[in-house]
Amino acid sequence: LAVLFTLCVSCLLFLSAWRKMSGSGKLPPGPVAFPIIGNALQLNMKNLPQSMREVKVAKYGPIFTIYLGSERVVVLYGHEVVKEALIDQGDEFSERGRMPLFEKLPDKKGISIDNGVPWKRLRRFTLTTLRNFGMGKKSTEERILEEAHFLVERLKNTHEKVHVEIDRVIGRSRSPCMADRSQMPYTDAVVHEIQRFISLAPLGIPRAVTRDTHFRQYIIPKGTTIFPVLHSVLYDSKEFPKPEQFNPGHFLDENGAFKKSDFFVPFSLGKRSCLGESLARMKLFLLLTTILQNFTLKPLIDPKDIDITPMTLTSNDPVSYQLIVIPQ
């Protein structure tokens, strides 16, 4: 009798989970998910960006559905669909998706996780504050700058070219300023390439749809979590030839002038993009040029032996390393 009761309860839980995962609407296709665990067995949870690419390449195309546990997630892979969702249909894709880390907070409020009217009010206030006081996203900048030191030391030729440009434009008698950036295309390209190459938030910060949303030929139910895979945009081989290689030339034209790219989206796109983006870019340029103006950085080991593979889960974090700092 106990075995029969347990079996009945298990069947009910199975059917309940299956019904919840099936949801409503005409969802994008995706790999078969199992109740409770979803697609956990089919995904490499230590390298989700690579798993997303494998699912996309398999047969599902740039829009597909996966389940992380019982959580339904629609994945957007590639510049075209990411831009279409976050820009062209920005209102529908403007809510914050579920973030397990923030779920533990006792008071789930703030510009990163709020939704609806409270978020809109807080966003307006934050934009005004940023303009008035020049505050940026410190943690993001610090992680990018840490990776910048790592990459510059790995790539000696890049280091030398930046030094030459600093000596030519700024010299040693004054500090760098933002007016210098337009005269330093190579350094500006290095700063951009570092952000592209490290792909700090490869899956983007989760979004959610504000209502039942028609997207291309699909209907995505209200509240569905959305993963806009920024890594797929930053590593688009048509825009950035050999994207797996660090190359500032991705942001230089044939004359050596800096060129912008619509595929440069390390801070995401649309209404939920990082509000401190412009200030973060300014700070990265000024910090990197100031450090290289005053110091020479050298690794403790042969640059060829430095492993630049980041620690990856939902974000790419630089590994720990040591270097020698020599005053100029």
Tab-separated table of C-alpha atoms in Angstrom:
chain	number	residue	atom	x	y	z
A	1	LEU	CA	0.000	0.000	0.000
A	2	ALA	CA	2.819	2.412	0.864
A	3	VAL	CA	4.538	1.615	-2.425
A	4	LEU	CA	1.294	2.234	-4.339
A	5	PHE	CA	0.757	5.554	-2.536
A	6	THR	CA	4.311	6.651	-3.290
A	7	LEU	CA	3.875	5.698	-6.937
A	8	CYS	CA	0.625	7.688	-7.222
A	9	VAL	CA	2.191	10.776	-5.620
A	10	SER	CA	5.194	10.494	-7.934
A	11	CYS	CA	2.907	10.297	-10.973
A	12	LEU	CA	0.971	13.365	-9.836
A	13	LEU	CA	4.178	15.323	-9.288
A	14	PHE	CA	5.417	14.185	-12.683
A	15	LEU	CA	2.236	15.299	-14.445
A	16	SER	CA	2.156	18.595	-12.548
A	17	ALA	CA	5.743	19.386	-13.486
A	18	TRP	CA	5.134	18.363	-17.105
A	19	ARG	CA	2.029	20.566	-17.337
A	20	LYS	CA	3.927	23.519	-15.877
A	21	MET	CA	6.825	23.032	-18.289
A	22	SER	CA	4.541	22.660	-21.278
A	23	GLY	CA	3.031	26.075	-20.520
A	24	SER	CA	0.936	27.825	-23.125
A	25	GLY	CA	1.442	29.507	-26.440
A	26	LYS	CA	3.452	28.367	-29.428
A	27	LEU	CA	6.904	28.215	-27.912
A	28	PRO	CA	10.127	28.016	-29.924
A	29	PRO	CA	11.363	24.432	-30.308
A	30	GLY	CA	14.073	22.967	-28.139
A	31	PRO	CA	15.539	19.732	-26.802
A	32	VAL	CA	13.230	17.403	-24.906
A	33	ALA	CA	13.135	18.341	-21.236
A	34	PHE	CA	12.567	16.036	-18.294
A	35	PRO	CA	10.235	16.916	-15.405
A	36	ILE	CA	11.919	18.434	-12.363
A	37	ILE	CA	15.457	18.528	-13.851
A	38	GLY	CA	14.577	20.055	-17.221
A	39	ASN	CA	17.536	19.982	-19.647
A	40	ALA	CA	20.190	19.771	-16.931
A	41	LEU	CA	21.553	16.474	-18.268
A	42	GLN	CA	21.912	17.863	-21.812
A	43	LEU	CA	23.661	21.115	-20.896
A	44	ASN	CA	27.171	21.709	-19.651
A	45	MET	CA	26.352	23.856	-16.632
A	46	LYS	CA	30.032	24.856	-16.323
A	47	ASN	CA	30.006	26.370	-19.801
A	48	LEU	CA	26.478	27.416	-20.688
A	49	PRO	CA	27.489	29.682	-23.631
A	50	GLN	CA	29.085	26.716	-25.420
A	51	SER	CA	26.059	24.556	-24.601
A	52	MET	CA	23.760	27.195	-26.080
A	53	ARG	CA	25.805	27.212	-29.268
A	54	GLU	CA	25.608	23.420	-29.542
A	55	VAL	CA	21.824	23.478	-29.091
A	56	LYS	CA	21.473	26.226	-31.706
A	57	VAL	CA	23.702	24.453	-34.218
A	58	ALA	CA	22.002	21.096	-33.631
A	59	LYS	CA	18.722	21.947	-35.395
A	60	TYR	CA	16.793	24.530	-33.474
A	61	GLY	CA	18.086	27.773	-34.989
A	62	PRO	CA	18.566	31.162	-33.301
A	63	ILE	CA	15.436	30.963	-31.080
A	64	PHE	CA	14.890	27.924	-28.883
A	65	THR	CA	13.450	26.867	-25.539
A	66	ILE	CA	15.262	25.096	-22.726
A	67	TYR	CA	14.344	24.311	-19.134
A	68	LEU	CA	16.631	24.961	-16.186
A	69	GLY	CA	14.889	22.743	-13.705
A	70	SER	CA	11.222	23.628	-14.163
A	71	GLU	CA	12.093	27.198	-15.227
A	72	ARG	CA	11.189	27.831	-18.861
A	73	VAL	CA	13.846	29.858	-20.713
A	74	VAL	CA	13.695	31.142	-24.274
A	75	VAL	CA	17.190	31.641	-25.681
A	76	LEU	CA	18.006	34.280	-28.308
A	77	TYR	CA	21.199	33.485	-30.206
A	78	GLY	CA	22.769	35.876	-32.683
A	79	HIS	CA	22.775	39.594	-33.424
A	80	GLU	CA	19.628	39.647	-35.535
A	81	VAL	CA	17.251	38.075	-33.011
A	82	VAL	CA	18.841	39.770	-29.979
A	83	LYS	CA	18.451	43.193	-31.596
A	84	GLU	CA	14.925	42.409	-32.799
A	85	ALA	CA	13.837	41.446	-29.282
A	86	LEU	CA	15.657	44.013	-27.134
A	87	ILE	CA	15.359	47.004	-29.495
A	88	ASP	CA	12.502	46.480	-31.957
A	89	GLN	CA	10.258	44.863	-29.315
A	90	GLY	CA	11.952	46.431	-26.328
A	91	ASP	CA	8.775	47.070	-24.314
A	92	GLU	CA	7.753	43.408	-24.368
A	93	PHE	CA	11.239	42.213	-23.376
A	94	SER	CA	11.889	44.848	-20.691
A	95	GLU	CA	11.178	42.941	-17.470
A	96	ARG	CA	13.928	41.383	-15.380
A	97	GLY	CA	14.030	37.606	-15.522
A	98	ARG	CA	14.423	35.433	-12.461
A	99	MET	CA	17.897	35.560	-10.946
A	100	PRO	CA	18.476	32.849	-8.290
A	101	LEU	CA	21.024	34.971	-6.413
A	102	PHE	CA	18.537	37.807	-5.960
A	103	GLU	CA	15.749	35.395	-5.030
A	104	LYS	CA	17.480	35.001	-1.653
A	105	LEU	CA	17.270	38.713	-0.871
A	106	PRO	CA	14.667	39.583	1.793
A	107	ASP	CA	13.609	42.756	-0.026
A	108	LYS	CA	13.711	42.125	-3.768
A	109	LYS	CA	13.922	45.739	-4.881
A	110	GLY	CA	16.396	47.795	-6.861
A	111	ILE	CA	17.038	48.861	-10.416
A	112	SER	CA	18.558	45.484	-11.310
A	113	ILE	CA	15.567	43.387	-10.256
A	114	ASP	CA	12.514	45.648	-9.997
A	115	ASN	CA	9.855	45.614	-12.722
A	116	GLY	CA	6.932	47.723	-13.861
A	117	VAL	CA	6.248	51.262	-12.626
A	118	PRO	CA	8.732	51.111	-9.672
A	119	TRP	CA	11.540	50.160	-12.078
A	120	LYS	CA	10.656	52.946	-14.532
A	121	ARG	CA	10.693	55.548	-11.751
A	122	LEU	CA	13.966	54.248	-10.352
A	123	ARG	CA	15.506	54.164	-13.821
A	124	ARG	CA	14.631	57.819	-14.456
A	125	PHE	CA	16.062	58.795	-11.074
A	126	THR	CA	19.240	56.771	-11.669
A	127	LEU	CA	19.832	58.277	-15.099
A	128	THR	CA	19.535	61.769	-13.638
A	129	THR	CA	21.892	60.872	-10.790
A	130	LEU	CA	24.459	59.375	-13.160
A	131	ARG	CA	24.459	62.515	-15.255
A	132	ASN	CA	24.888	64.724	-12.209
A	133	PHE	CA	27.444	62.763	-10.229
A	134	GLY	CA	29.269	60.530	-12.707
A	135	MET	CA	28.719	57.204	-10.962
A	136	GLY	CA	29.312	53.991	-12.904
A	137	LYS	CA	29.295	50.239	-12.474
A	138	LYS	CA	32.331	49.688	-10.332
A	139	SER	CA	32.336	45.903	-10.145
A	140	THR	CA	31.998	45.482	-13.906
A	141	GLU	CA	34.733	48.027	-14.612
A	142	GLU	CA	37.124	46.437	-12.146
A	143	ARG	CA	36.660	42.984	-13.633
A	144	ILE	CA	37.190	44.300	-17.167
A	145	LEU	CA	40.272	46.253	-16.081
A	146	GLU	CA	41.679	43.178	-14.350
A	147	GLU	CA	41.279	41.213	-17.563
A	148	ALA	CA	42.770	44.145	-19.515
A	149	HIS	CA	46.024	43.905	-17.534
A	150	PHE	CA	46.056	40.183	-18.127
A	151	LEU	CA	45.568	40.462	-21.889
A	152	VAL	CA	47.944	43.367	-22.399
A	153	GLU	CA	50.704	41.400	-20.693
A	154	ARG	CA	49.930	38.270	-22.685
A	155	LEU	CA	50.158	40.214	-25.927
A	156	LYS	CA	53.469	42.092	-25.904
A	157	ASN	CA	52.978	43.651	-29.346
A	158	THR	CA	49.706	45.219	-28.202
A	159	HIS	CA	51.408	46.585	-25.081
A	160	GLU	CA	54.153	48.235	-27.134
A	161	LYS	CA	51.744	49.834	-29.628
A	162	VAL	CA	49.664	51.343	-26.827
A	163	HIS	CA	52.829	52.761	-25.217
A	164	VAL	CA	53.865	54.344	-28.530
A	165	GLU	CA	50.453	55.973	-28.921
A	166	ILE	CA	50.471	57.248	-25.328
A	167	ASP	CA	53.938	58.778	-25.820
A	168	ARG	CA	52.880	60.425	-29.082
A	169	VAL	CA	49.567	61.913	-27.908
A	170	ILE	CA	49.888	62.418	-24.139
A	171	GLY	CA	53.548	62.206	-23.239
A	172	ARG	CA	54.655	62.077	-19.603
A	173	SER	CA	54.001	65.614	-18.405
A	174	ARG	CA	50.211	65.400	-17.962
A	175	SER	CA	47.438	62.930	-17.207
A	176	PRO	CA	45.233	61.392	-19.909
A	177	CYS	CA	41.837	62.975	-20.585
A	178	MET	CA	38.832	61.977	-22.667
A	179	ALA	CA	39.801	64.475	-25.399
A	180	ASP	CA	42.786	62.197	-26.111
A	181	ARG	CA	40.646	59.235	-27.096
A	182	SER	CA	39.818	60.537	-30.584
A	183	GLN	CA	43.558	60.811	-31.287
A	184	MET	CA	44.338	57.326	-29.969
A	185	PRO	CA	42.433	54.921	-32.246
A	186	TYR	CA	44.620	51.920	-31.456
A	187	THR	CA	44.255	52.306	-27.691
A	188	ASP	CA	40.509	52.825	-28.083
A	189	ALA	CA	40.368	49.689	-30.223
A	190	VAL	CA	42.275	47.743	-27.534
A	191	VAL	CA	39.790	48.837	-24.858
A	192	HIS	CA	36.882	47.730	-27.053
A	193	GLU	CA	38.518	44.452	-28.065
A	194	ILE	CA	39.196	43.558	-24.424
A	195	GLN	CA	35.498	43.939	-23.637
A	196	ARG	CA	34.490	41.951	-26.731
A	197	PHE	CA	37.016	39.207	-26.167
A	198	ILE	CA	36.296	38.537	-22.491
A	199	SER	CA	32.511	38.593	-23.046
A	200	LEU	CA	31.986	39.319	-19.358
A	201	ALA	CA	28.259	38.433	-19.289
A	202	PRO	CA	28.020	35.831	-22.074
A	203	LEU	CA	24.347	35.003	-21.510
A	204	GLY	CA	23.362	38.586	-20.760
A	205	ILE	CA	21.362	39.415	-17.657
A	206	PRO	CA	18.066	37.477	-17.811
A	207	ARG	CA	15.042	39.314	-19.188
A	208	ALA	CA	11.369	38.373	-19.084
A	209	VAL	CA	8.435	39.234	-21.315
A	210	THR	CA	5.888	41.659	-19.862
A	211	ARG	CA	2.923	39.973	-21.566
A	212	ASP	CA	2.103	37.152	-23.963
A	213	THR	CA	4.418	38.154	-26.782
A	214	HIS	CA	4.309	37.422	-30.494
A	215	PHE	CA	7.916	37.060	-31.625
A	216	ARG	CA	8.359	35.987	-35.215
A	217	GLN	CA	6.217	32.872	-35.615
A	218	TYR	CA	6.112	32.093	-31.900
A	219	ILE	CA	4.047	33.113	-28.872
A	220	ILE	CA	6.048	33.473	-25.680
A	221	PRO	CA	3.892	33.370	-22.495
A	222	LYS	CA	4.015	36.295	-20.080
A	223	GLY	CA	6.763	36.020	-17.470
A	224	THR	CA	8.930	33.634	-19.507
A	225	THR	CA	12.630	34.121	-18.771
A	226	ILE	CA	14.709	35.261	-21.750
A	227	PHE	CA	18.440	34.685	-22.241
A	228	PRO	CA	19.819	37.123	-24.850
A	229	VAL	CA	23.173	35.421	-25.512
A	230	LEU	CA	25.503	38.413	-25.847
A	231	HIS	CA	28.446	36.088	-26.447
A	232	SER	CA	26.869	35.045	-29.754
A	233	VAL	CA	26.887	38.696	-30.876
A	234	LEU	CA	30.372	39.536	-29.622
A	235	TYR	CA	31.777	36.400	-31.267
A	236	ASP	CA	29.956	36.701	-34.600
A	237	SER	CA	32.531	35.549	-37.167
A	238	LYS	CA	31.023	37.632	-39.979
A	239	GLU	CA	31.528	40.856	-38.032
A	240	PHE	CA	34.709	39.793	-36.203
A	241	PRO	CA	36.863	37.422	-38.313
A	242	LYS	CA	38.475	34.749	-36.127
A	243	PRO	CA	36.595	35.979	-33.024
A	244	GLU	CA	38.411	33.551	-30.720
A	245	GLN	CA	41.612	35.534	-31.306
A	246	PHE	CA	42.359	38.815	-29.530
A	247	ASN	CA	42.708	41.383	-32.306
A	248	PRO	CA	42.262	45.174	-31.877
A	249	GLY	CA	41.995	45.287	-35.664
A	250	HIS	CA	38.355	44.258	-35.234
A	251	PHE	CA	37.739	47.925	-34.365
A	252	LEU	CA	40.082	49.556	-36.905
A	253	ASP	CA	39.423	50.316	-40.552
A	254	GLU	CA	41.910	49.913	-43.402
A	255	ASN	CA	43.385	53.332	-42.594
A	256	GLY	CA	43.936	52.569	-38.917
A	257	ALA	CA	41.050	54.775	-37.779
A	258	PHE	CA	38.696	53.551	-35.059
A	259	LYS	CA	35.443	52.069	-36.343
A	260	LYS	CA	32.289	51.396	-34.381
A	261	SER	CA	30.342	48.157	-34.547
A	262	ASP	CA	26.669	47.475	-33.894
A	263	PHE	CA	27.806	44.045	-32.670
A	264	PHE	CA	29.671	45.563	-29.716
A	265	VAL	CA	27.150	44.838	-26.948
A	266	PRO	CA	29.046	43.955	-23.728
A	267	PHE	CA	26.592	46.074	-21.719
A	268	SER	CA	23.520	44.580	-23.458
A	269	LEU	CA	20.888	46.479	-25.463
A	270	GLY	CA	17.596	48.254	-24.916
A	271	LYS	CA	15.913	49.554	-21.805
A	272	ARG	CA	17.596	47.066	-19.469
A	273	SER	CA	21.131	47.767	-20.678
A	274	CYS	CA	23.691	49.012	-18.152
A	275	LEU	CA	22.902	52.628	-17.259
A	276	GLY	CA	26.544	53.333	-16.462
A	277	GLU	CA	27.796	52.146	-19.860
A	278	SER	CA	29.123	55.451	-21.204
A	279	LEU	CA	30.766	56.298	-17.892
A	280	ALA	CA	32.261	52.818	-17.608
A	281	ARG	CA	33.812	53.143	-21.081
A	282	MET	CA	35.304	56.501	-20.153
A	283	LYS	CA	36.717	55.134	-16.929
A	284	LEU	CA	38.206	52.068	-18.629
A	285	PHE	CA	39.988	54.224	-21.198
A	286	LEU	CA	41.354	56.649	-18.595
A	287	LEU	CA	42.446	53.954	-16.126
A	288	LEU	CA	44.179	51.798	-18.725
A	289	THR	CA	46.027	54.701	-20.345
A	290	THR	CA	47.027	56.156	-16.961
A	291	ILE	CA	48.438	52.823	-15.772
A	292	LEU	CA	50.367	52.181	-18.994
A	293	GLN	CA	51.587	55.792	-19.102
A	294	ASN	CA	53.224	55.412	-15.709
A	295	PHE	CA	54.123	51.742	-15.513
A	296	THR	CA	55.434	48.845	-17.526
A	297	LEU	CA	53.690	45.581	-16.669
A	298	LYS	CA	55.459	42.257	-17.018
A	299	PRO	CA	54.267	38.729	-16.232
A	300	LEU	CA	56.200	36.426	-13.936
A	301	ILE	CA	56.155	33.630	-16.513
A	302	ASP	CA	56.553	33.382	-20.261
A	303	PRO	CA	53.526	35.093	-21.886
A	304	LYS	CA	53.030	31.993	-24.051
A	305	ASP	CA	52.374	29.979	-20.886
A	306	ILE	CA	49.640	32.301	-19.593
A	307	ASP	CA	46.221	30.670	-19.812
A	308	ILE	CA	43.635	33.313	-20.699
A	309	THR	CA	40.695	30.919	-20.428
A	310	PRO	CA	38.201	32.560	-18.027
A	311	MET	CA	36.249	30.857	-15.280
A	312	THR	CA	32.830	30.434	-16.860
A	313	LEU	CA	29.332	29.791	-15.577
A	314	THR	CA	26.879	32.606	-16.172
A	315	SER	CA	29.736	35.135	-16.268
A	316	ASN	CA	33.327	35.036	-17.493
A	317	ASP	CA	35.624	35.870	-14.597
A	318	PRO	CA	39.382	36.363	-15.048
A	319	VAL	CA	41.617	33.851	-13.360
A	320	SER	CA	44.042	35.015	-10.685
A	321	TYR	CA	47.487	36.021	-11.902
A	322	GLN	CA	50.581	37.921	-10.804
A	323	LEU	CA	52.630	40.547	-12.597
A	324	ILE	CA	55.581	42.838	-12.089
A	325	VAL	CA	54.850	46.595	-12.045
A	326	ILE	CA	57.817	48.726	-13.111
A	327	PRO	CA	57.598	52.545	-12.873
A	328	GLN	CA	58.384	54.331	-16.135
